[in-house]
């Protein structure tokens, strides 16, 4: 597991996205306070994060957008190309297949898995769906390290344990279940309802 703080990585990902937008708009230079404003983080944090990735802007011209974007990408990356699998091609899984593969050219969902015979051997948003029974072999043969889980909660732990046993060490978990896995497995929990309930609570003035 890499030692850099998770929050720093989260911020770097946001800067990278904002810098990508600036590049699209042909903006060549950006000051730290502008990047702070765009990303929603305080300027001092932005400056510190960018120094951490080894990029120093000039006080007169700010940061060069293209150089900074490349510097952050190199820092975050990740090999040239990361192959990811998705397990559970239900409504959420299919939406993720549709969404994710248009986002980052270096990260691709290359296969999906499901237990429903009506879904296997079909292509959803360009991704072939295999039977879940073949997932362990697939992971080993293709050296897959990252998986997205969008099965019902009741199935999540079993699936997670199996894929970790086969070599996966990073999981994006869209189920409400807190997965029990070895410490060296990185888990990102993205339970939609938890997020929604939290927002509802705070909006309610709680
Ligand atoms: P749909 O109506 O298309 O089935 P859904 O979103 O209601 O979608 P869920 O019940 O949430 O479906 O299940 C998500 C997906 O996970 C489904 O496609 C289901 O077939 C699949 N699934 C359930 N159990 C497993 C399992 N053990 N292994 C792999 N996939 C599974």
GROMACS .gro file of C-alpha atoms and ligand atoms in nm:
model
  237
    1UNK     CA    1   0.000   0.000   0.000
    2UNK     CA    2   0.136   0.344  -0.087
    3UNK     CA    3   0.211   0.567   0.211
    4UNK     CA    4   0.086   0.905   0.086
    5UNK     CA    5  -0.223   1.030   0.267
    6UNK     CA    6  -0.553   0.936   0.109
    7UNK     CA    7  -0.682   1.294   0.130
    8UNK     CA    8  -0.382   1.418  -0.065
    9UNK     CA    9  -0.453   1.168  -0.339
   10UNK     CA   10  -0.818   1.275  -0.345
   11UNK     CA   11  -0.711   1.637  -0.389
   12UNK     CA   12  -0.456   1.554  -0.659
   13UNK     CA   13  -0.726   1.373  -0.855
   14UNK     CA   14  -0.945   1.685  -0.833
   15UNK     CA   15  -0.659   1.916  -0.944
   16UNK     CA   16  -0.588   1.686  -1.236
   17UNK     CA   17  -0.950   1.703  -1.345
   18UNK     CA   18  -0.959   2.082  -1.318
   19UNK     CA   19  -0.629   2.115  -1.505
   20UNK     CA   20  -0.772   1.892  -1.778
   21UNK     CA   21  -1.063   2.133  -1.809
   22UNK     CA   22  -0.826   2.432  -1.831
   23UNK     CA   23  -0.626   2.256  -2.101
   24UNK     CA   24  -0.945   2.200  -2.299
   25UNK     CA   25  -1.014   2.573  -2.273
   26UNK     CA   26  -0.657   2.644  -2.395
   27UNK     CA   27  -0.557   2.805  -2.066
   28UNK     CA   28  -0.177   2.779  -2.039
   29UNK     CA   29  -0.102   2.916  -1.691
   30UNK     CA   30  -0.279   2.900  -1.358
   31UNK     CA   31  -0.204   3.046  -1.016
   32UNK     CA   32  -0.240   2.841  -0.701
   33UNK     CA   33  -0.524   3.057  -0.574
   34UNK     CA   34  -0.718   2.999  -0.897
   35UNK     CA   35  -0.661   2.624  -0.876
   36UNK     CA   36  -0.770   2.643  -0.513
   37UNK     CA   37  -1.088   2.821  -0.615
   38UNK     CA   38  -1.161   2.571  -0.893
   39UNK     CA   39  -1.096   2.268  -0.679
   40UNK     CA   40  -1.252   2.399  -0.359
   41UNK     CA   41  -0.942   2.345  -0.140
   42UNK     CA   42  -0.746   2.616   0.042
   43UNK     CA   43  -0.450   2.772  -0.145
   44UNK     CA   44  -0.193   2.668   0.110
   45UNK     CA   45  -0.297   2.303   0.071
   46UNK     CA   46  -0.282   2.329  -0.306
   47UNK     CA   47   0.071   2.473  -0.291
   48UNK     CA   48   0.183   2.207  -0.047
   49UNK     CA   49   0.032   1.924  -0.251
   50UNK     CA   50   0.195   2.047  -0.568
   51UNK     CA   51   0.532   2.075  -0.399
   52UNK     CA   52   0.483   1.718  -0.282
   53UNK     CA   53   0.452   1.603  -0.641
   54UNK     CA   54   0.768   1.797  -0.723
   55UNK     CA   55   0.619   2.089  -0.914
   56UNK     CA   56   0.711   2.448  -0.835
   57UNK     CA   57   0.539   2.734  -1.015
   58UNK     CA   58   0.695   3.069  -1.088
   59UNK     CA   59   0.557   3.354  -0.875
   60UNK     CA   60   0.520   3.572  -1.183
   61UNK     CA   61   0.336   3.326  -1.408
   62UNK     CA   62   0.189   3.065  -1.178
   63UNK     CA   63   0.192   2.703  -1.289
   64UNK     CA   64   0.216   2.584  -1.648
   65UNK     CA   65  -0.110   2.392  -1.689
   66UNK     CA   66   0.020   2.124  -1.926
   67UNK     CA   67   0.336   2.056  -1.724
   68UNK     CA   68   0.149   2.046  -1.397
   69UNK     CA   69  -0.118   1.815  -1.535
   70UNK     CA   70   0.153   1.578  -1.661
   71UNK     CA   71   0.341   1.597  -1.333
   72UNK     CA   72   0.030   1.502  -1.134
   73UNK     CA   73  -0.061   1.227  -1.381
   74UNK     CA   74   0.290   1.082  -1.356
   75UNK     CA   75   0.271   1.101  -0.980
   76UNK     CA   76  -0.070   0.937  -0.958
   77UNK     CA   77   0.001   0.685  -1.222
   78UNK     CA   78  -0.045   0.422  -1.211
   79UNK     CA   79   0.107   0.220  -1.487
   80UNK     CA   80   0.027   0.311  -1.843
   81UNK     CA   81  -0.299   0.127  -1.842
   82UNK     CA   82  -0.500  -0.026  -1.558
   83UNK     CA   83  -0.752  -0.300  -1.628
   84UNK     CA   84  -1.048  -0.326  -1.398
   85UNK     CA   85  -1.334  -0.575  -1.371
   86UNK     CA   86  -1.689  -0.514  -1.253
   87UNK     CA   87  -1.898  -0.771  -1.071
   88UNK     CA   88  -2.277  -0.742  -1.078
   89UNK     CA   89  -2.429  -0.614  -1.398
   90UNK     CA   90  -2.752  -0.484  -1.245
   91UNK     CA   91  -2.883  -0.132  -1.293
   92UNK     CA   92  -2.598   0.029  -1.102
   93UNK     CA   93  -2.332  -0.192  -1.259
   94UNK     CA   94  -2.453  -0.113  -1.610
   95UNK     CA   95  -2.459   0.260  -1.536
   96UNK     CA   96  -2.102   0.236  -1.411
   97UNK     CA   97  -1.993   0.048  -1.722
   98UNK     CA   98  -2.143   0.324  -1.930
   99UNK     CA   99  -1.995   0.606  -1.725
  100UNK     CA  100  -1.647   0.489  -1.627
  101UNK     CA  101  -1.507   0.396  -1.962
  102UNK     CA  102  -1.545   0.749  -2.090
  103UNK     CA  103  -1.362   0.910  -1.800
  104UNK     CA  104  -0.995   0.816  -1.791
  105UNK     CA  105  -0.819   0.664  -2.091
  106UNK     CA  106  -0.567   0.496  -1.862
  107UNK     CA  107  -0.828   0.307  -1.660
  108UNK     CA  108  -1.061   0.068  -1.835
  109UNK     CA  109  -1.321  -0.177  -1.721
  110UNK     CA  110  -1.233  -0.469  -1.945
  111UNK     CA  111  -1.480  -0.735  -1.830
  112UNK     CA  112  -1.794  -0.779  -1.626
  113UNK     CA  113  -1.923  -1.078  -1.430
  114UNK     CA  114  -2.268  -1.184  -1.317
  115UNK     CA  115  -2.445  -1.493  -1.190
  116UNK     CA  116  -2.766  -1.436  -1.388
  117UNK     CA  117  -2.773  -1.658  -1.694
  118UNK     CA  118  -2.978  -1.397  -1.878
  119UNK     CA  119  -2.694  -1.148  -1.842
  120UNK     CA  120  -2.386  -1.358  -1.909
  121UNK     CA  121  -2.237  -1.379  -2.258
  122UNK     CA  122  -2.389  -1.041  -2.334
  123UNK     CA  123  -2.224  -0.710  -2.402
  124UNK     CA  124  -2.325  -0.405  -2.199
  125UNK     CA  125  -2.181  -0.070  -2.304
  126UNK     CA  126  -1.910  -0.247  -2.497
  127UNK     CA  127  -1.809  -0.478  -2.210
  128UNK     CA  128  -1.851  -0.853  -2.225
  129UNK     CA  129  -2.021  -1.021  -1.928
  130UNK     CA  130  -1.882  -1.355  -1.813
  131UNK     CA  131  -2.031  -1.597  -1.565
  132UNK     CA  132  -1.914  -1.529  -1.210
  133UNK     CA  133  -1.784  -1.885  -1.195
  134UNK     CA  134  -1.495  -1.783  -1.419
  135UNK     CA  135  -1.392  -1.474  -1.225
  136UNK     CA  136  -1.106  -1.628  -1.029
  137UNK     CA  137  -0.938  -1.772  -1.336
  138UNK     CA  138  -0.991  -1.450  -1.524
  139UNK     CA  139  -0.823  -1.248  -1.250
  140UNK     CA  140  -0.523  -1.478  -1.241
  141UNK     CA  141  -0.484  -1.505  -1.616
  142UNK     CA  142  -0.515  -1.131  -1.674
  143UNK     CA  143  -0.335  -1.017  -1.360
  144UNK     CA  144  -0.630  -0.803  -1.249
  145UNK     CA  145  -0.567  -0.596  -0.936
  146UNK     CA  146  -0.876  -0.377  -0.919
  147UNK     CA  147  -1.245  -0.466  -0.909
  148UNK     CA  148  -1.574  -0.286  -0.871
  149UNK     CA  149  -1.844  -0.467  -0.675
  150UNK     CA  150  -2.207  -0.390  -0.754
  151UNK     CA  151  -2.375  -0.712  -0.641
  152UNK     CA  152  -2.644  -0.717  -0.369
  153UNK     CA  153  -2.500  -0.669  -0.020
  154UNK     CA  154  -2.575  -1.028   0.074
  155UNK     CA  155  -2.326  -1.149  -0.191
  156UNK     CA  156  -2.055  -0.891  -0.138
  157UNK     CA  157  -1.833  -1.054   0.125
  158UNK     CA  158  -1.820  -1.388  -0.050
  159UNK     CA  159  -1.733  -1.230  -0.385
  160UNK     CA  160  -1.477  -0.997  -0.227
  161UNK     CA  161  -1.300  -1.281  -0.047
  162UNK     CA  162  -1.283  -1.485  -0.365
  163UNK     CA  163  -1.143  -1.210  -0.583
  164UNK     CA  164  -0.888  -1.108  -0.322
  165UNK     CA  165  -0.776  -1.468  -0.295
  166UNK     CA  166  -0.718  -1.460  -0.671
  167UNK     CA  167  -0.502  -1.148  -0.669
  168UNK     CA  168  -0.724  -0.839  -0.650
  169UNK     CA  169  -0.595  -0.586  -0.397
  170UNK     CA  170  -0.813  -0.285  -0.467
  171UNK     CA  171  -1.192  -0.281  -0.449
  172UNK     CA  172  -1.450  -0.013  -0.513
  173UNK     CA  173  -1.739  -0.137  -0.304
  174UNK     CA  174  -2.081  -0.001  -0.398
  175UNK     CA  175  -2.262  -0.226  -0.151
  176UNK     CA  176  -2.360  -0.119   0.203
  177UNK     CA  177  -2.156  -0.406   0.347
  178UNK     CA  178  -1.830  -0.333   0.532
  179UNK     CA  179  -1.600  -0.590   0.379
  180UNK     CA  180  -1.369  -0.790   0.603
  181UNK     CA  181  -1.048  -0.832   0.406
  182UNK     CA  182  -0.674  -0.842   0.473
  183UNK     CA  183  -0.515  -0.508   0.563
  184UNK     CA  184  -0.320  -0.484   0.240
  185UNK     CA  185  -0.640  -0.464   0.035
  186UNK     CA  186  -0.747  -0.109  -0.037
  187UNK     CA  187  -1.125  -0.066  -0.019
  188UNK     CA  188  -1.314   0.241  -0.129
  189UNK     CA  189  -1.672   0.228   0.002
  190UNK     CA  190  -1.917   0.420  -0.211
  191UNK     CA  191  -2.252   0.339  -0.060
  192UNK     CA  192  -2.495   0.569  -0.237
  193UNK     CA  193  -2.766   0.548   0.030
  194UNK     CA  194  -2.525   0.626   0.311
  195UNK     CA  195  -2.422   0.943   0.128
  196UNK     CA  196  -2.782   1.037   0.058
  197UNK     CA  197  -2.893   0.976   0.417
  198UNK     CA  198  -2.605   1.189   0.543
  199UNK     CA  199  -2.699   1.478   0.316
  200UNK     CA  200  -3.067   1.447   0.410
  201UNK     CA  201  -2.972   1.455   0.778
  202UNK     CA  202  -2.764   1.771   0.745
  203UNK     CA  203  -3.009   1.946   0.513
  204UNK     CA  204  -3.275   1.876   0.771
  205UNK     CA  205  -3.078   2.096   1.008
  206UNK     CA  206  -2.962   1.803   1.221
  207LIG     P1  207  -3.157  -0.615  -1.245
  207LIG     O1  208  -3.299  -0.572  -1.228
  207LIG     O2  209  -3.099  -0.596  -1.382
  207LIG     O3  210  -3.129  -0.756  -1.193
  207LIG     P2  211  -3.070  -0.488  -1.004
  207LIG     O4  212  -2.992  -0.363  -0.996
  207LIG     O5  213  -3.203  -0.492  -0.943
  207LIG     O6  214  -3.070  -0.521  -1.159
  207LIG     P3  215  -2.938  -0.641  -0.799
  207LIG     O7  216  -3.032  -0.734  -0.734
  207LIG     O8  217  -2.897  -0.518  -0.725
  207LIG     O9  218  -2.986  -0.611  -0.947
  207LIG    O10  219  -2.807  -0.722  -0.832
  207LIG     C1  220  -2.704  -0.661  -0.903
  207LIG     C2  221  -2.646  -0.760  -0.998
  207LIG    O11  222  -2.567  -0.853  -0.926
  207LIG     C3  223  -2.748  -0.840  -1.075
  207LIG    O12  224  -2.717  -0.835  -1.214
  207LIG     C4  225  -2.734  -0.979  -1.019
  207LIG    O13  226  -2.763  -1.078  -1.118
  207LIG     C5  227  -2.589  -0.981  -0.980
  207LIG     N1  228  -2.554  -1.081  -0.880
  207LIG     C6  229  -2.626  -1.122  -0.773
  207LIG     N2  230  -2.558  -1.215  -0.703
  207LIG     C7  231  -2.441  -1.233  -0.768
  207LIG     C8  232  -2.328  -1.316  -0.746
  207LIG     N3  233  -2.318  -1.398  -0.642
  207LIG     N4  234  -2.227  -1.308  -0.835
  207LIG     C9  235  -2.233  -1.225  -0.941
  207LIG     N5  236  -2.335  -1.145  -0.967
  207LIG    C10  237  -2.439  -1.148  -0.882
   0.00000   0.00000   0.00000
